[in-house]
Amino acid sequence: VRKLGSSRLAWNIALYMGLQSFAFYVVLAWLPDMLQARGASPEHAGWMLSLSQFWGIIGSLAVPLWAGRQAGQRAIVITLAALDAMALAGLLLQGAGPAGIWVSLLGFSLGGAFGLSLFMIGARSADAETAASLSGLAQSIGYLIAACGPLVAGSLFDLSGSWNATLLLLLALVAARVWAGMGAARPHLISH
């Protein structure tokens, strides 16, 4: 793992995974509260979280299949980021349409980005030993970043009294995820 620490590609994969997981854990922890702040009932908000998770499963299965047919995955990184940004903007703008549309897009994009993260670990590794080390690095760094998500989002809500600051932060992190993803999506190999 120490040897991978000097690989920019390895860090891009780790950051991509971390930023995706940050957003995922914020959604998992706070989406029902965000929707209730928009006027949804607790039951409806819970169903919307379930809908998001359903589409996340679809994304996590479909995107790696799509990625496996491409030499590089830059178009996939951009597509997932665009879906994510549309969904977050839809949640940010009151009255922008039914929440089911936005949570479905958000679930698909976050699930797809997770599947893409795991795909890139294998696709960028020259051999099984490198894949194991890269997986350890990416998941350690990734989940360290992700663990901060719910706390940061809840703190922003406490400070501002609104979920808008959290949604704006998630939108900004989409841009950061594109930057990391574009570096991780290049068809290069990491060797031990």
mmCIF file of C-alpha atoms in Angstrom:
data_model
loop_
_atom_site.group_PDB
_atom_site.id
_atom_site.type_symbol
_atom_site.label_atom_id
_atom_site.label_comp_id
_atom_site.label_asym_id
_atom_site.label_seq_id
_atom_site.Cartn_x
_atom_site.Cartn_y
_atom_site.Cartn_z
ATOM 1 C CA VAL A 1 0.000 0.000 0.000
ATOM 2 C CA ARG A 2 2.911 2.358 0.751
ATOM 3 C CA LYS A 3 4.113 1.983 -2.845
ATOM 4 C CA LEU A 4 0.657 2.915 -4.144
ATOM 5 C CA GLY A 5 0.799 6.129 -2.120
ATOM 6 C CA SER A 6 2.917 7.717 -4.833
ATOM 7 C CA SER A 7 0.459 6.809 -7.607
ATOM 8 C CA ARG A 8 -1.783 9.677 -8.678
ATOM 9 C CA LEU A 9 -4.122 7.165 -10.316
ATOM 10 C CA ALA A 10 -4.517 5.289 -7.025
ATOM 11 C CA TRP A 11 -5.321 8.513 -5.189
ATOM 12 C CA ASN A 12 -7.848 9.505 -7.855
ATOM 13 C CA ILE A 13 -9.635 6.174 -7.405
ATOM 14 C CA ALA A 14 -9.583 6.567 -3.614
ATOM 15 C CA LEU A 15 -10.927 10.126 -3.795
ATOM 16 C CA TYR A 16 -13.604 9.173 -6.308
ATOM 17 C CA MET A 17 -14.753 6.372 -4.042
ATOM 18 C CA GLY A 18 -14.614 8.607 -0.967
ATOM 19 C CA LEU A 19 -16.561 11.470 -2.495
ATOM 20 C CA GLN A 20 -19.205 9.081 -3.826
ATOM 21 C CA SER A 21 -19.505 7.406 -0.443
ATOM 22 C CA PHE A 22 -19.654 10.783 1.340
ATOM 23 C CA ALA A 23 -22.699 11.716 -0.743
ATOM 24 C CA PHE A 24 -24.249 8.258 -0.374
ATOM 25 C CA TYR A 25 -24.035 8.309 3.429
ATOM 26 C CA VAL A 26 -25.459 11.843 3.570
ATOM 27 C CA VAL A 27 -28.411 10.698 1.465
ATOM 28 C CA LEU A 28 -28.856 7.542 3.503
ATOM 29 C CA ALA A 29 -28.803 9.461 6.794
ATOM 30 C CA TRP A 30 -30.663 12.645 5.889
ATOM 31 C CA LEU A 31 -32.826 12.248 2.763
ATOM 32 C CA PRO A 32 -36.053 11.598 4.705
ATOM 33 C CA ASP A 33 -35.441 14.728 6.802
ATOM 34 C CA MET A 34 -34.693 16.754 3.666
ATOM 35 C CA LEU A 35 -37.951 15.603 2.077
ATOM 36 C CA GLN A 36 -39.959 16.261 5.231
ATOM 37 C CA ALA A 37 -38.565 19.800 5.237
ATOM 38 C CA ARG A 38 -40.113 20.110 1.744
ATOM 39 C CA GLY A 39 -43.471 19.051 3.176
ATOM 40 C CA ALA A 40 -43.432 15.276 2.679
ATOM 41 C CA SER A 41 -44.985 13.042 5.304
ATOM 42 C CA PRO A 42 -42.628 10.749 7.236
ATOM 43 C CA GLU A 43 -44.120 7.734 5.431
ATOM 44 C CA HIS A 44 -43.635 9.279 1.995
ATOM 45 C CA ALA A 45 -40.088 10.356 2.875
ATOM 46 C CA GLY A 46 -39.290 6.791 3.963
ATOM 47 C CA TRP A 47 -40.653 5.411 0.707
ATOM 48 C CA MET A 48 -38.548 7.910 -1.225
ATOM 49 C CA LEU A 49 -35.436 6.660 0.566
ATOM 50 C CA SER A 50 -36.417 3.114 -0.420
ATOM 51 C CA LEU A 51 -36.935 4.245 -4.014
ATOM 52 C CA SER A 52 -33.500 5.856 -3.991
ATOM 53 C CA GLN A 53 -31.928 2.639 -2.716
ATOM 54 C CA PHE A 54 -33.778 0.562 -5.334
ATOM 55 C CA TRP A 55 -32.351 2.708 -8.134
ATOM 56 C CA GLY A 56 -28.957 2.592 -6.432
ATOM 57 C CA ILE A 57 -28.968 -1.193 -6.781
ATOM 58 C CA ILE A 58 -29.852 -0.869 -10.468
ATOM 59 C CA GLY A 59 -27.041 1.658 -10.971
ATOM 60 C CA SER A 60 -24.484 -0.440 -9.112
ATOM 61 C CA LEU A 61 -25.294 -3.404 -11.368
ATOM 62 C CA ALA A 62 -25.675 -1.599 -14.706
ATOM 63 C CA VAL A 63 -22.761 0.839 -14.644
ATOM 64 C CA PRO A 64 -19.949 -1.729 -14.218
ATOM 65 C CA LEU A 65 -21.392 -3.646 -17.186
ATOM 66 C CA TRP A 66 -21.312 -0.445 -19.229
ATOM 67 C CA ALA A 67 -17.815 0.382 -17.956
ATOM 68 C CA GLY A 68 -16.510 -3.033 -18.966
ATOM 69 C CA ARG A 69 -17.320 -2.243 -22.586
ATOM 70 C CA GLN A 70 -15.213 0.932 -22.584
ATOM 71 C CA ALA A 71 -11.426 1.348 -22.665
ATOM 72 C CA GLY A 72 -11.768 4.452 -20.472
ATOM 73 C CA GLN A 73 -14.706 5.517 -18.366
ATOM 74 C CA ARG A 74 -14.628 9.306 -18.659
ATOM 75 C CA ALA A 75 -18.012 9.480 -20.414
ATOM 76 C CA ILE A 76 -19.504 7.417 -17.595
ATOM 77 C CA VAL A 77 -18.019 9.716 -14.946
ATOM 78 C CA ILE A 78 -19.554 12.738 -16.726
ATOM 79 C CA THR A 79 -22.940 11.042 -17.228
ATOM 80 C CA LEU A 80 -23.216 10.014 -13.573
ATOM 81 C CA ALA A 81 -22.169 13.484 -12.420
ATOM 82 C CA ALA A 82 -24.770 15.118 -14.681
ATOM 83 C CA LEU A 83 -27.507 12.874 -13.275
ATOM 84 C CA ASP A 84 -26.310 13.608 -9.755
ATOM 85 C CA ALA A 85 -26.269 17.370 -10.348
ATOM 86 C CA MET A 86 -29.765 17.318 -11.899
ATOM 87 C CA ALA A 87 -31.112 15.340 -8.952
ATOM 88 C CA LEU A 88 -29.532 17.609 -6.348
ATOM 89 C CA ALA A 89 -30.745 20.731 -8.173
ATOM 90 C CA GLY A 90 -34.236 19.228 -8.293
ATOM 91 C CA LEU A 91 -34.147 18.638 -4.544
ATOM 92 C CA LEU A 92 -32.742 22.113 -3.942
ATOM 93 C CA LEU A 93 -35.419 23.931 -5.933
ATOM 94 C CA GLN A 94 -38.776 23.803 -4.189
ATOM 95 C CA GLY A 95 -41.568 22.803 -6.560
ATOM 96 C CA ALA A 96 -39.159 21.530 -9.244
ATOM 97 C CA GLY A 97 -41.207 18.393 -9.752
ATOM 98 C CA PRO A 98 -42.026 15.204 -7.927
ATOM 99 C CA ALA A 99 -39.386 14.107 -5.450
ATOM 100 C CA GLY A 100 -39.579 10.566 -6.843
ATOM 101 C CA ILE A 101 -37.837 11.709 -10.032
ATOM 102 C CA TRP A 102 -34.962 13.339 -8.162
ATOM 103 C CA VAL A 103 -34.417 10.568 -5.634
ATOM 104 C CA SER A 104 -34.472 7.964 -8.426
ATOM 105 C CA LEU A 105 -31.817 9.853 -10.394
ATOM 106 C CA LEU A 106 -29.790 10.407 -7.249
ATOM 107 C CA GLY A 107 -29.986 6.751 -6.263
ATOM 108 C CA PHE A 108 -28.993 5.564 -9.732
ATOM 109 C CA SER A 109 -26.064 7.985 -10.001
ATOM 110 C CA LEU A 110 -24.685 7.230 -6.535
ATOM 111 C CA GLY A 111 -25.126 3.473 -6.949
ATOM 112 C CA GLY A 112 -23.548 3.691 -10.379
ATOM 113 C CA ALA A 113 -20.607 5.695 -9.041
ATOM 114 C CA PHE A 114 -20.069 3.074 -6.324
ATOM 115 C CA GLY A 115 -20.089 0.289 -8.912
ATOM 116 C CA LEU A 116 -17.724 2.319 -11.080
ATOM 117 C CA SER A 117 -15.362 2.811 -8.109
ATOM 118 C CA LEU A 118 -15.142 -0.921 -7.553
ATOM 119 C CA PHE A 119 -14.786 -1.563 -11.278
ATOM 120 C CA MET A 120 -11.874 0.881 -11.523
ATOM 121 C CA ILE A 121 -10.033 -0.869 -8.681
ATOM 122 C CA GLY A 122 -9.925 -4.058 -10.727
ATOM 123 C CA ALA A 123 -9.596 -2.457 -14.160
ATOM 124 C CA ARG A 124 -6.627 -0.268 -13.178
ATOM 125 C CA SER A 125 -4.689 -3.053 -11.438
ATOM 126 C CA ALA A 126 -2.024 -4.947 -13.366
ATOM 127 C CA ASP A 127 -2.376 -8.073 -11.203
ATOM 128 C CA ALA A 128 -4.251 -9.549 -8.243
ATOM 129 C CA GLU A 129 -1.702 -8.349 -5.683
ATOM 130 C CA THR A 130 -2.011 -4.774 -6.919
ATOM 131 C CA ALA A 131 -5.806 -5.051 -6.916
ATOM 132 C CA ALA A 132 -5.781 -6.147 -3.272
ATOM 133 C CA SER A 133 -3.481 -3.280 -2.272
ATOM 134 C CA LEU A 134 -5.429 -0.725 -4.313
ATOM 135 C CA SER A 135 -8.680 -1.977 -2.823
ATOM 136 C CA GLY A 136 -7.251 -1.529 0.672
ATOM 137 C CA LEU A 137 -6.039 1.986 -0.099
ATOM 138 C CA ALA A 138 -9.220 3.092 -1.900
ATOM 139 C CA GLN A 139 -11.562 1.719 0.725
ATOM 140 C CA SER A 140 -9.536 2.994 3.686
ATOM 141 C CA ILE A 141 -9.288 6.521 2.310
ATOM 142 C CA GLY A 142 -12.762 6.366 0.790
ATOM 143 C CA TYR A 143 -14.586 5.352 3.929
ATOM 144 C CA LEU A 144 -12.571 7.771 6.039
ATOM 145 C CA ILE A 145 -13.910 10.565 3.823
ATOM 146 C CA ALA A 146 -17.393 9.030 3.791
ATOM 147 C CA ALA A 147 -17.588 8.781 7.577
ATOM 148 C CA CYS A 148 -17.522 12.577 7.769
ATOM 149 C CA GLY A 149 -20.558 12.976 5.504
ATOM 150 C CA PRO A 150 -23.523 12.630 7.863
ATOM 151 C CA LEU A 151 -21.812 14.685 10.583
ATOM 152 C CA VAL A 152 -20.903 17.508 8.188
ATOM 153 C CA ALA A 153 -24.398 17.510 6.645
ATOM 154 C CA GLY A 154 -26.128 17.538 10.024
ATOM 155 C CA SER A 155 -23.837 20.303 11.262
ATOM 156 C CA LEU A 156 -24.583 22.429 8.191
ATOM 157 C CA PHE A 157 -28.285 21.986 8.853
ATOM 158 C CA ASP A 158 -27.854 22.936 12.517
ATOM 159 C CA LEU A 159 -25.880 26.054 11.583
ATOM 160 C CA SER A 160 -28.141 27.214 8.757
ATOM 161 C CA GLY A 161 -31.558 25.851 9.727
ATOM 162 C CA SER A 162 -32.015 24.586 6.166
ATOM 163 C CA TRP A 163 -30.923 21.658 4.026
ATOM 164 C CA ASN A 164 -29.920 24.015 1.209
ATOM 165 C CA ALA A 165 -26.346 24.331 2.486
ATOM 166 C CA THR A 166 -25.992 20.549 2.535
ATOM 167 C CA LEU A 167 -27.413 20.217 -0.980
ATOM 168 C CA LEU A 168 -25.073 22.941 -2.222
ATOM 169 C CA LEU A 169 -22.134 21.144 -0.613
ATOM 170 C CA LEU A 170 -23.157 17.915 -2.360
ATOM 171 C CA LEU A 171 -23.361 19.812 -5.661
ATOM 172 C CA ALA A 172 -19.847 21.181 -5.121
ATOM 173 C CA LEU A 173 -18.630 17.673 -4.340
ATOM 174 C CA VAL A 174 -20.026 16.489 -7.685
ATOM 175 C CA ALA A 175 -17.462 18.769 -9.335
ATOM 176 C CA ALA A 176 -14.701 17.369 -7.114
ATOM 177 C CA ARG A 177 -15.837 13.843 -7.933
ATOM 178 C CA VAL A 178 -15.649 14.632 -11.662
ATOM 179 C CA TRP A 179 -12.079 15.862 -11.217
ATOM 180 C CA ALA A 180 -11.051 12.689 -9.353
ATOM 181 C CA GLY A 181 -13.098 10.469 -11.660
ATOM 182 C CA MET A 182 -11.559 11.878 -14.823
ATOM 183 C CA GLY A 183 -8.133 10.995 -13.463
ATOM 184 C CA ALA A 184 -9.269 7.548 -12.357
ATOM 185 C CA ALA A 185 -11.071 6.786 -15.624
ATOM 186 C CA ARG A 186 -7.957 6.943 -17.817
ATOM 187 C CA PRO A 187 -7.158 3.481 -19.213
ATOM 188 C CA HIS A 188 -3.822 3.061 -17.426
ATOM 189 C CA LEU A 189 -2.610 0.299 -15.144
ATOM 190 C CA ILE A 190 -1.080 0.461 -11.702
ATOM 191 C CA SER A 191 1.542 -2.185 -11.014
ATOM 192 C CA HIS A 192 3.060 -3.170 -7.700
#
